[in-house]
XYZ file of C-alpha atoms in Angstrom:
109
model
C 81.021 92.857 112.529
C 80.807 95.532 115.625
C 83.379 94.964 116.680
C 85.957 95.041 113.895
C 84.392 97.813 112.631
C 85.274 99.103 116.750
C 88.465 97.583 117.475
C 89.211 98.857 113.419
C 88.436 102.744 114.529
C 90.332 102.843 117.079
C 93.574 102.145 115.038
C 92.778 103.814 112.247
C 92.439 106.659 115.549
C 96.654 105.880 116.794
C 97.487 105.799 113.640
C 96.302 109.640 112.652
C 97.060 110.798 115.940
C 100.805 109.186 115.193
C 100.677 111.067 112.271
C 99.867 113.930 113.980
C 102.454 113.910 116.375
C 104.377 113.744 113.907
C 103.727 116.343 111.420
C 103.323 119.154 115.232
C 107.875 118.124 115.388
C 108.086 118.982 111.422
C 109.326 122.925 112.049
C 111.579 121.857 115.066
C 115.042 121.549 114.455
C 115.895 118.452 116.050
C 112.612 116.860 117.614
C 112.291 115.160 120.593
C 110.562 112.714 121.405
C 107.369 112.850 124.027
C 106.755 110.156 126.595
C 103.075 108.884 124.148
C 104.642 107.416 121.250
C 105.323 104.466 123.106
C 102.070 103.473 124.659
C 100.739 104.662 120.980
C 102.365 102.266 119.297
C 102.085 98.817 121.644
C 97.935 100.401 120.772
C 98.433 99.977 117.174
C 100.332 96.550 117.579
C 97.244 94.720 120.010
C 94.393 96.942 117.819
C 96.482 95.540 114.692
C 96.893 92.359 115.551
C 93.443 91.224 117.184
C 92.438 92.610 113.618
C 94.253 90.179 112.684
C 92.557 87.397 114.591
C 89.279 88.890 114.085
C 89.771 87.556 110.413
C 91.864 84.903 110.711
C 90.655 82.705 107.969
C 90.411 85.452 104.842
C 94.225 87.421 106.243
C 95.730 89.475 103.525
C 98.398 88.588 103.797
C 100.441 91.374 101.308
C 99.124 93.666 102.910
C 99.930 92.937 106.822
C 103.869 91.908 106.653
C 105.162 94.736 105.048
C 102.295 97.085 106.971
C 104.541 95.154 110.322
C 108.122 94.785 108.564
C 107.595 98.649 108.630
C 106.277 98.800 112.286
C 108.964 96.886 113.411
C 111.319 98.850 111.336
C 109.521 102.870 112.245
C 109.580 100.897 116.212
C 113.481 100.821 115.834
C 113.870 104.115 114.722
C 112.370 105.175 118.255
C 114.334 102.995 120.251
C 117.902 103.616 118.518
C 117.212 107.011 119.707
C 115.728 106.488 123.625
C 115.007 109.725 125.006
C 118.424 112.154 122.619
C 116.283 114.424 120.509
C 116.274 112.786 116.664
C 118.285 114.071 113.275
C 116.441 115.420 110.387
C 117.217 112.384 108.160
C 115.267 109.414 111.232
C 112.875 111.055 111.612
C 112.099 111.320 107.857
C 112.122 107.808 108.040
C 109.571 107.377 110.683
C 107.371 109.844 108.818
C 108.135 107.733 105.642
C 107.732 105.209 106.533
C 104.595 105.427 108.059
C 102.808 107.231 105.459
C 104.073 104.320 103.674
C 102.329 101.788 106.636
C 98.804 104.173 106.009
C 99.580 104.378 102.226
C 99.679 100.367 102.566
C 96.666 99.540 104.594
C 94.421 101.792 102.321
C 95.083 100.320 98.968
C 92.409 97.923 97.694
C 93.963 95.109 95.916
């Protein structure tokens, strides 16, 4: 249980850091992405897979599948713009997907 909680804490901290990074880019007209984005995304993915692996028989698929789809959507939008500045529509799409994934994670069903 300690391992699961430790990984969950790391996963949560990475997710909060990503949201904080997005919030810092909000007032900027065309925000430029920094180089830590792919590493944060990979770390969130790895810790999420580790959480699923540790809890395998009793997985809440109705939460895991939509959250994973949203994270894939975030990766696709980020990948489309590479090192170019992200337009406001893409920025708000990424921000919306991120907040929706966070809401799915905390909702009790």
